[in-house]
């Protein structure tokens, strides 16, 4: 008993001593991070700025580790889960579910609206604060007690104290690194690949009023990062109220964030509720299944045909072929985006 008390006192004195040393000598906690540039094609827009959280190799690697580590959820409501539990790289960082569909983690460095109804807006740091504080409710004492995380935070941020803000910053850096820019369509745009005849026809349908996909799924991100009621339903209850649950604006009833179509062939099922199992079903919905409601986005109506596209079977097949050309094999197989464990 006496030995145990002495040991605890010694550990306490050691901790106080370490903090005092760090306070007396700030260099002990100085960052050793290496600046890192985000790489993307010239036809991409500039990512959303991240003032106060510059990208570094150490920050990205720390965020990657946290993304895959179930320690992030220890003592929280989702204990045993990591971000990666619901975001599988081979599926473009999503997984199929029986309930609300899981949005893929792709190119969020260019996004300012997050989650299906835009419940969180701002920067990646803002949505990561939501994930850390509200969703996972991260217990930073678990990270403090880990054999490696204190050193990793010190290297990334020059801090001897781990707090939720730095956890969010590391995750935000990692999400910026998760860029998909090497699909077959990208390589075609860069003169490195050739589209098949079906893919070329599908691209023309996608990028013109024939298919009218490009208004919401704008290149190169394949999303406008906005909200639309695309006519999935005529009546709205519960989660199906969409953006209206956030804004209270009747014109937002049934509107959801436009998901990116990058790697869409890998991210079935489709729509916010996963109601469609295949791309063929999705195309047929846009072709003939749009339902009218007071808040239906005007973009879903066409002069002369109302809410239908009147695509031929060949046009629908070509459109699906083009959607497959948006698959980025380099992204879903990049070992630097995989688990570090």
GROMACS .gro file of N, CA and C in nm, residues 13-111:
model
  297
   13UNK      N    1   0.462   1.392  -0.954
   13UNK     CA    2   0.573   1.487  -0.959
   13UNK      C    3   0.638   1.488  -1.096
   14UNK      N    4   0.645   1.369  -1.158
   14UNK     CA    5   0.704   1.362  -1.291
   14UNK      C    6   0.622   1.441  -1.391
   15UNK      N    7   0.488   1.427  -1.383
   15UNK     CA    8   0.400   1.499  -1.475
   15UNK      C    9   0.413   1.649  -1.457
   16UNK      N   10   0.415   1.693  -1.328
   16UNK     CA   11   0.430   1.836  -1.301
   16UNK      C   12   0.563   1.885  -1.354
   17UNK      N   13   0.667   1.801  -1.334
   17UNK     CA   14   0.800   1.839  -1.381
   17UNK      C   15   0.803   1.855  -1.531
   18UNK      N   16   0.736   1.761  -1.603
   18UNK     CA   17   0.734   1.768  -1.750
   18UNK      C   18   0.664   1.894  -1.796
   19UNK      N   19   0.549   1.929  -1.734
   19UNK     CA   20   0.477   2.049  -1.774
   19UNK      C   21   0.559   2.173  -1.746
   20UNK      N   22   0.630   2.171  -1.629
   20UNK     CA   23   0.712   2.286  -1.593
   20UNK      C   24   0.827   2.302  -1.692
   21UNK      N   25   0.888   2.186  -1.730
   21UNK     CA   26   0.995   2.191  -1.829
   21UNK      C   27   0.946   2.250  -1.959
   22UNK      N   28   0.824   2.206  -2.001
   22UNK     CA   29   0.770   2.255  -2.126
   22UNK      C   30   0.742   2.404  -2.117
   23UNK      N   31   0.692   2.449  -2.000
   23UNK     CA   32   0.664   2.592  -1.984
   23UNK      C   33   0.791   2.673  -1.983
   24UNK      N   34   0.897   2.619  -1.919
   24UNK     CA   35   1.023   2.691  -1.912
   24UNK      C   36   1.097   2.689  -2.045
   25UNK      N   37   1.075   2.586  -2.121
   25UNK     CA   38   1.146   2.572  -2.247
   25UNK      C   39   1.048   2.537  -2.358
   26UNK      N   40   0.984   2.637  -2.421
   26UNK     CA   41   0.882   2.612  -2.523
   26UNK      C   42   0.934   2.527  -2.639
   27UNK      N   43   1.065   2.523  -2.660
   27UNK     CA   44   1.119   2.445  -2.771
   27UNK      C   45   1.088   2.296  -2.757
   28UNK      N   46   1.063   2.251  -2.630
   28UNK     CA   47   1.030   2.111  -2.609
   28UNK      C   48   0.901   2.074  -2.680
   29UNK      N   49   0.813   2.175  -2.699
   29UNK     CA   50   0.684   2.149  -2.761
   29UNK      C   51   0.677   2.209  -2.901
   30UNK      N   52   0.789   2.253  -2.955
   30UNK     CA   53   0.787   2.318  -3.085
   30UNK      C   54   0.748   2.219  -3.194
   31UNK      N   55   0.671   2.268  -3.293
   31UNK     CA   56   0.631   2.184  -3.405
   31UNK      C   57   0.752   2.152  -3.492
   32UNK      N   58   0.750   2.033  -3.549
   32UNK     CA   59   0.854   1.995  -3.643
   32UNK      C   60   0.791   1.959  -3.777
   33UNK      N   61   0.678   2.022  -3.805
   33UNK     CA   62   0.598   1.983  -3.921
   33UNK      C   63   0.659   2.031  -4.052
   34UNK      N   64   0.633   1.953  -4.156
   34UNK     CA   65   0.684   1.982  -4.290
   34UNK      C   66   0.569   2.032  -4.377
   35UNK      N   67   0.578   2.154  -4.431
   35UNK     CA   68   0.468   2.205  -4.515
   35UNK      C   69   0.441   2.112  -4.633
   36UNK      N   70   0.314   2.107  -4.671
   36UNK     CA   71   0.271   2.015  -4.776
   36UNK      C   72   0.176   2.088  -4.870
   37UNK      N   73   0.193   2.069  -5.000
   37UNK     CA   74   0.106   2.131  -5.099
   37UNK      C   75   0.003   2.029  -5.147
   38UNK      N   76  -0.122   2.072  -5.157
   38UNK     CA   77  -0.226   1.985  -5.211
   38UNK      C   78  -0.214   1.982  -5.363
   39UNK      N   79  -0.213   1.863  -5.419
   39UNK     CA   80  -0.197   1.848  -5.563
   39UNK      C   81  -0.332   1.822  -5.629
   40UNK      N   82  -0.362   1.899  -5.735
   40UNK     CA   83  -0.487   1.879  -5.809
   40UNK      C   84  -0.470   1.940  -5.948
   41UNK      N   85  -0.551   1.897  -6.046
   41UNK     CA   86  -0.536   1.945  -6.184
   41UNK      C   87  -0.564   2.095  -6.195
   42UNK      N   88  -0.511   2.153  -6.301
   42UNK     CA   89  -0.525   2.298  -6.321
   42UNK      C   90  -0.669   2.340  -6.344
   43UNK      N   91  -0.754   2.248  -6.392
   43UNK     CA   92  -0.893   2.284  -6.418
   43UNK      C   93  -0.981   2.274  -6.294
   44UNK      N   94  -0.922   2.237  -6.180
   44UNK     CA   95  -0.994   2.239  -6.053
   44UNK      C   96  -0.993   2.381  -5.997
   45UNK      N   97  -1.099   2.420  -5.926
   45UNK     CA   98  -1.096   2.548  -5.856
   45UNK      C   99  -1.003   2.543  -5.735
   46UNK      N  100  -0.979   2.658  -5.675
   46UNK     CA  101  -0.900   2.662  -5.553
   46UNK      C  102  -0.981   2.598  -5.439
   47UNK      N  103  -0.917   2.518  -5.353
   47UNK     CA  104  -0.990   2.463  -5.238
   47UNK      C  105  -1.033   2.575  -5.142
   48UNK      N  106  -1.127   2.542  -5.058
   48UNK     CA  107  -1.170   2.638  -4.956
   48UNK      C  108  -1.051   2.669  -4.865
   49UNK      N  109  -1.021   2.797  -4.841
   49UNK     CA  110  -0.904   2.832  -4.758
   49UNK      C  111  -0.915   2.774  -4.616
   50UNK      N  112  -0.799   2.749  -4.558
   50UNK     CA  113  -0.795   2.694  -4.422
   50UNK      C  114  -0.702   2.778  -4.337
   51UNK      N  115  -0.739   2.903  -4.307
   51UNK     CA  116  -0.651   2.988  -4.227
   51UNK      C  117  -0.630   2.929  -4.087
   52UNK      N  118  -0.505   2.930  -4.043
   52UNK     CA  119  -0.475   2.879  -3.909
   52UNK      C  120  -0.452   2.730  -3.903
   53UNK      N  121  -0.467   2.660  -4.015
   53UNK     CA  122  -0.444   2.516  -4.015
   53UNK      C  123  -0.375   2.475  -4.145
   54UNK      N  124  -0.253   2.522  -4.167
   54UNK     CA  125  -0.182   2.489  -4.291
   54UNK      C  126  -0.154   2.340  -4.301
   55UNK      N  127  -0.159   2.292  -4.424
   55UNK     CA  128  -0.137   2.149  -4.448
   55UNK      C  129   0.009   2.113  -4.424
   56UNK      N  130   0.031   2.008  -4.345
   56UNK     CA  131   0.166   1.956  -4.323
   56UNK      C  132   0.163   1.804  -4.331
   57UNK      N  133   0.278   1.745  -4.361
   57UNK     CA  134   0.284   1.599  -4.371
   57UNK      C  135   0.251   1.535  -4.237
   58UNK      N  136   0.298   1.596  -4.130
   58UNK     CA  137   0.274   1.539  -3.997
   58UNK      C  138   0.126   1.552  -3.958
   59UNK      N  139   0.066   1.666  -3.994
   59UNK     CA  140  -0.076   1.685  -3.964
   59UNK      C  141  -0.163   1.587  -4.040
   60UNK      N  142  -0.132   1.567  -4.168
   60UNK     CA  143  -0.209   1.472  -4.250
   60UNK      C  144  -0.194   1.330  -4.196
   61UNK      N  145  -0.072   1.292  -4.162
   61UNK     CA  146  -0.051   1.156  -4.111
   61UNK      C  147  -0.121   1.133  -3.978
   62UNK      N  148  -0.120   1.236  -3.893
   62UNK     CA  149  -0.193   1.226  -3.766
   62UNK      C  150  -0.343   1.211  -3.793
   63UNK      N  151  -0.396   1.294  -3.884
   63UNK     CA  152  -0.537   1.284  -3.917
   63UNK      C  153  -0.572   1.149  -3.975
   64UNK      N  154  -0.484   1.097  -4.059
   64UNK     CA  155  -0.507   0.963  -4.116
   64UNK      C  156  -0.517   0.858  -4.007
   65UNK      N  157  -0.426   0.865  -3.913
   65UNK     CA  158  -0.426   0.766  -3.804
   65UNK      C  159  -0.554   0.778  -3.721
   66UNK      N  160  -0.594   0.901  -3.690
   66UNK     CA  161  -0.716   0.921  -3.612
   66UNK      C  162  -0.839   0.870  -3.688
   67UNK      N  163  -0.838   0.887  -3.820
   67UNK     CA  164  -0.951   0.846  -3.905
   67UNK      C  165  -0.975   0.696  -3.896
   68UNK      N  166  -0.865   0.622  -3.884
   68UNK     CA  167  -0.875   0.476  -3.883
   68UNK      C  168  -0.873   0.417  -3.743
   69UNK      N  169  -0.858   0.496  -3.641
   69UNK     CA  170  -0.838   0.446  -3.505
   69UNK      C  171  -0.968   0.450  -3.424
   70UNK      N  172  -1.008   0.336  -3.369
   70UNK     CA  173  -1.129   0.333  -3.288
   70UNK      C  174  -1.110   0.403  -3.153
   71UNK      N  175  -0.987   0.440  -3.120
   71UNK     CA  176  -0.966   0.518  -2.997
   71UNK      C  177  -1.042   0.650  -3.003
   72UNK      N  178  -1.070   0.696  -3.125
   72UNK     CA  179  -1.141   0.822  -3.141
   72UNK      C  180  -1.279   0.817  -3.075
   73UNK      N  181  -1.337   0.698  -3.067
   73UNK     CA  182  -1.472   0.686  -3.013
   73UNK      C  183  -1.474   0.632  -2.870
   74UNK      N  184  -1.358   0.604  -2.812
   74UNK     CA  185  -1.352   0.544  -2.678
   74UNK      C  186  -1.429   0.631  -2.577
   75UNK      N  187  -1.518   0.568  -2.502
   75UNK     CA  188  -1.599   0.634  -2.399
   75UNK      C  189  -1.707   0.725  -2.457
   76UNK      N  190  -1.730   0.719  -2.588
   76UNK     CA  191  -1.833   0.800  -2.650
   76UNK      C  192  -1.953   0.716  -2.692
   77UNK      N  193  -2.054   0.778  -2.754
   77UNK     CA  194  -2.176   0.706  -2.792
   77UNK      C  195  -2.155   0.603  -2.904
   78UNK      N  196  -2.045   0.616  -2.977
   78UNK     CA  197  -2.018   0.521  -3.085
   78UNK      C  198  -1.890   0.443  -3.058
   79UNK      N  199  -1.870   0.407  -2.931
   79UNK     CA  200  -1.748   0.336  -2.891
   79UNK      C  201  -1.727   0.211  -2.977
   80UNK      N  202  -1.603   0.194  -3.019
   80UNK     CA  203  -1.570   0.079  -3.102
   80UNK      C  204  -1.565   0.111  -3.250
   81UNK      N  205  -1.612   0.233  -3.286
   81UNK     CA  206  -1.613   0.272  -3.426
   81UNK      C  207  -1.503   0.374  -3.454
   82UNK      N  208  -1.455   0.371  -3.576
   82UNK     CA  209  -1.369   0.476  -3.629
   82UNK      C  210  -1.442   0.541  -3.746
   83UNK      N  211  -1.390   0.653  -3.795
   83UNK     CA  212  -1.448   0.712  -3.916
   83UNK      C  213  -1.452   0.608  -4.027
   84UNK      N  214  -1.341   0.532  -4.038
   84UNK     CA  215  -1.329   0.436  -4.146
   84UNK      C  216  -1.428   0.321  -4.134
   85UNK      N  217  -1.492   0.305  -4.019
   85UNK     CA  218  -1.589   0.197  -4.004
   85UNK      C  219  -1.705   0.215  -4.102
   86UNK      N  220  -1.737   0.339  -4.133
   86UNK     CA  221  -1.848   0.368  -4.226
   86UNK      C  222  -1.799   0.430  -4.356
   87UNK      N  223  -1.669   0.430  -4.377
   87UNK     CA  224  -1.613   0.493  -4.497
   87UNK      C  225  -1.498   0.406  -4.547
   88UNK      N  226  -1.533   0.311  -4.634
   88UNK     CA  227  -1.440   0.212  -4.687
   88UNK      C  228  -1.373   0.266  -4.814
   89UNK      N  229  -1.239   0.267  -4.815
   89UNK     CA  230  -1.167   0.322  -4.929
   89UNK      C  231  -1.208   0.255  -5.060
   90UNK      N  232  -1.225   0.122  -5.059
   90UNK     CA  233  -1.256   0.051  -5.184
   90UNK      C  234  -1.390   0.093  -5.241
   91UNK      N  235  -1.476   0.154  -5.159
   91UNK     CA  236  -1.606   0.205  -5.205
   91UNK      C  237  -1.606   0.357  -5.210
   92UNK      N  238  -1.489   0.414  -5.233
   92UNK     CA  239  -1.475   0.560  -5.237
   92UNK      C  240  -1.517   0.623  -5.103
   93UNK      N  241  -1.479   0.555  -4.996
   93UNK     CA  242  -1.500   0.604  -4.860
   93UNK      C  243  -1.648   0.623  -4.828
   94UNK      N  244  -1.727   0.520  -4.862
   94UNK     CA  245  -1.862   0.508  -4.812
   94UNK      C  246  -1.887   0.360  -4.790
   95UNK      N  247  -2.001   0.325  -4.733
   95UNK     CA  248  -2.041   0.185  -4.721
   95UNK      C  249  -2.192   0.180  -4.740
   96UNK      N  250  -2.244   0.068  -4.792
   96UNK     CA  251  -2.390   0.056  -4.805
   96UNK      C  252  -2.454   0.036  -4.668
   97UNK      N  253  -2.569   0.099  -4.648
   97UNK     CA  254  -2.640   0.084  -4.521
   97UNK      C  255  -2.789   0.061  -4.550
   98UNK      N  256  -2.859   0.021  -4.447
   98UNK     CA  257  -3.003  -0.002  -4.462
   98UNK      C  258  -3.084   0.121  -4.424
   99UNK      N  259  -3.015   0.226  -4.380
   99UNK     CA  260  -3.088   0.346  -4.338
   99UNK      C  261  -3.037   0.465  -4.420
  100UNK      N  262  -3.013   0.578  -4.354
  100UNK     CA  263  -2.963   0.696  -4.425
  100UNK      C  264  -2.834   0.663  -4.497
  101UNK      N  265  -2.827   0.696  -4.625
  101UNK     CA  266  -2.710   0.663  -4.704
  101UNK      C  267  -2.588   0.741  -4.654
  102UNK      N  268  -2.473   0.679  -4.665
  102UNK     CA  269  -2.349   0.740  -4.617
  102UNK      C  270  -2.283   0.816  -4.731
  103UNK      N  271  -2.267   0.946  -4.715
  103UNK     CA  272  -2.201   1.027  -4.818
  103UNK      C  273  -2.053   0.990  -4.825
  104UNK      N  274  -1.998   0.980  -4.946
  104UNK     CA  275  -1.855   0.947  -4.958
  104UNK      C  276  -1.767   1.063  -4.917
  105UNK      N  277  -1.650   1.030  -4.866
  105UNK     CA  278  -1.551   1.132  -4.830
  105UNK      C  279  -1.459   1.155  -4.950
  106UNK      N  280  -1.500   1.241  -5.037
  106UNK     CA  281  -1.427   1.267  -5.162
  106UNK      C  282  -1.424   1.417  -5.189
  107UNK      N  283  -1.306   1.472  -5.204
  107UNK     CA  284  -1.289   1.611  -5.245
  107UNK      C  285  -1.366   1.710  -5.157
  108UNK      N  286  -1.370   1.684  -5.029
  108UNK     CA  287  -1.441   1.775  -4.938
  108UNK      C  288  -1.361   1.902  -4.912
  109UNK      N  289  -1.238   1.909  -4.962
  109UNK     CA  290  -1.161   2.033  -4.951
  109UNK      C  291  -1.227   2.146  -5.029
  110UNK      N  292  -1.320   2.109  -5.119
  110UNK     CA  293  -1.389   2.210  -5.201
  110UNK      C  294  -1.532   2.232  -5.153
  111UNK      N  295  -1.568   2.180  -5.039
  111UNK     CA  296  -1.707   2.187  -4.994
  111UNK      C  297  -1.722   2.285  -4.878
   0.00000   0.00000   0.00000
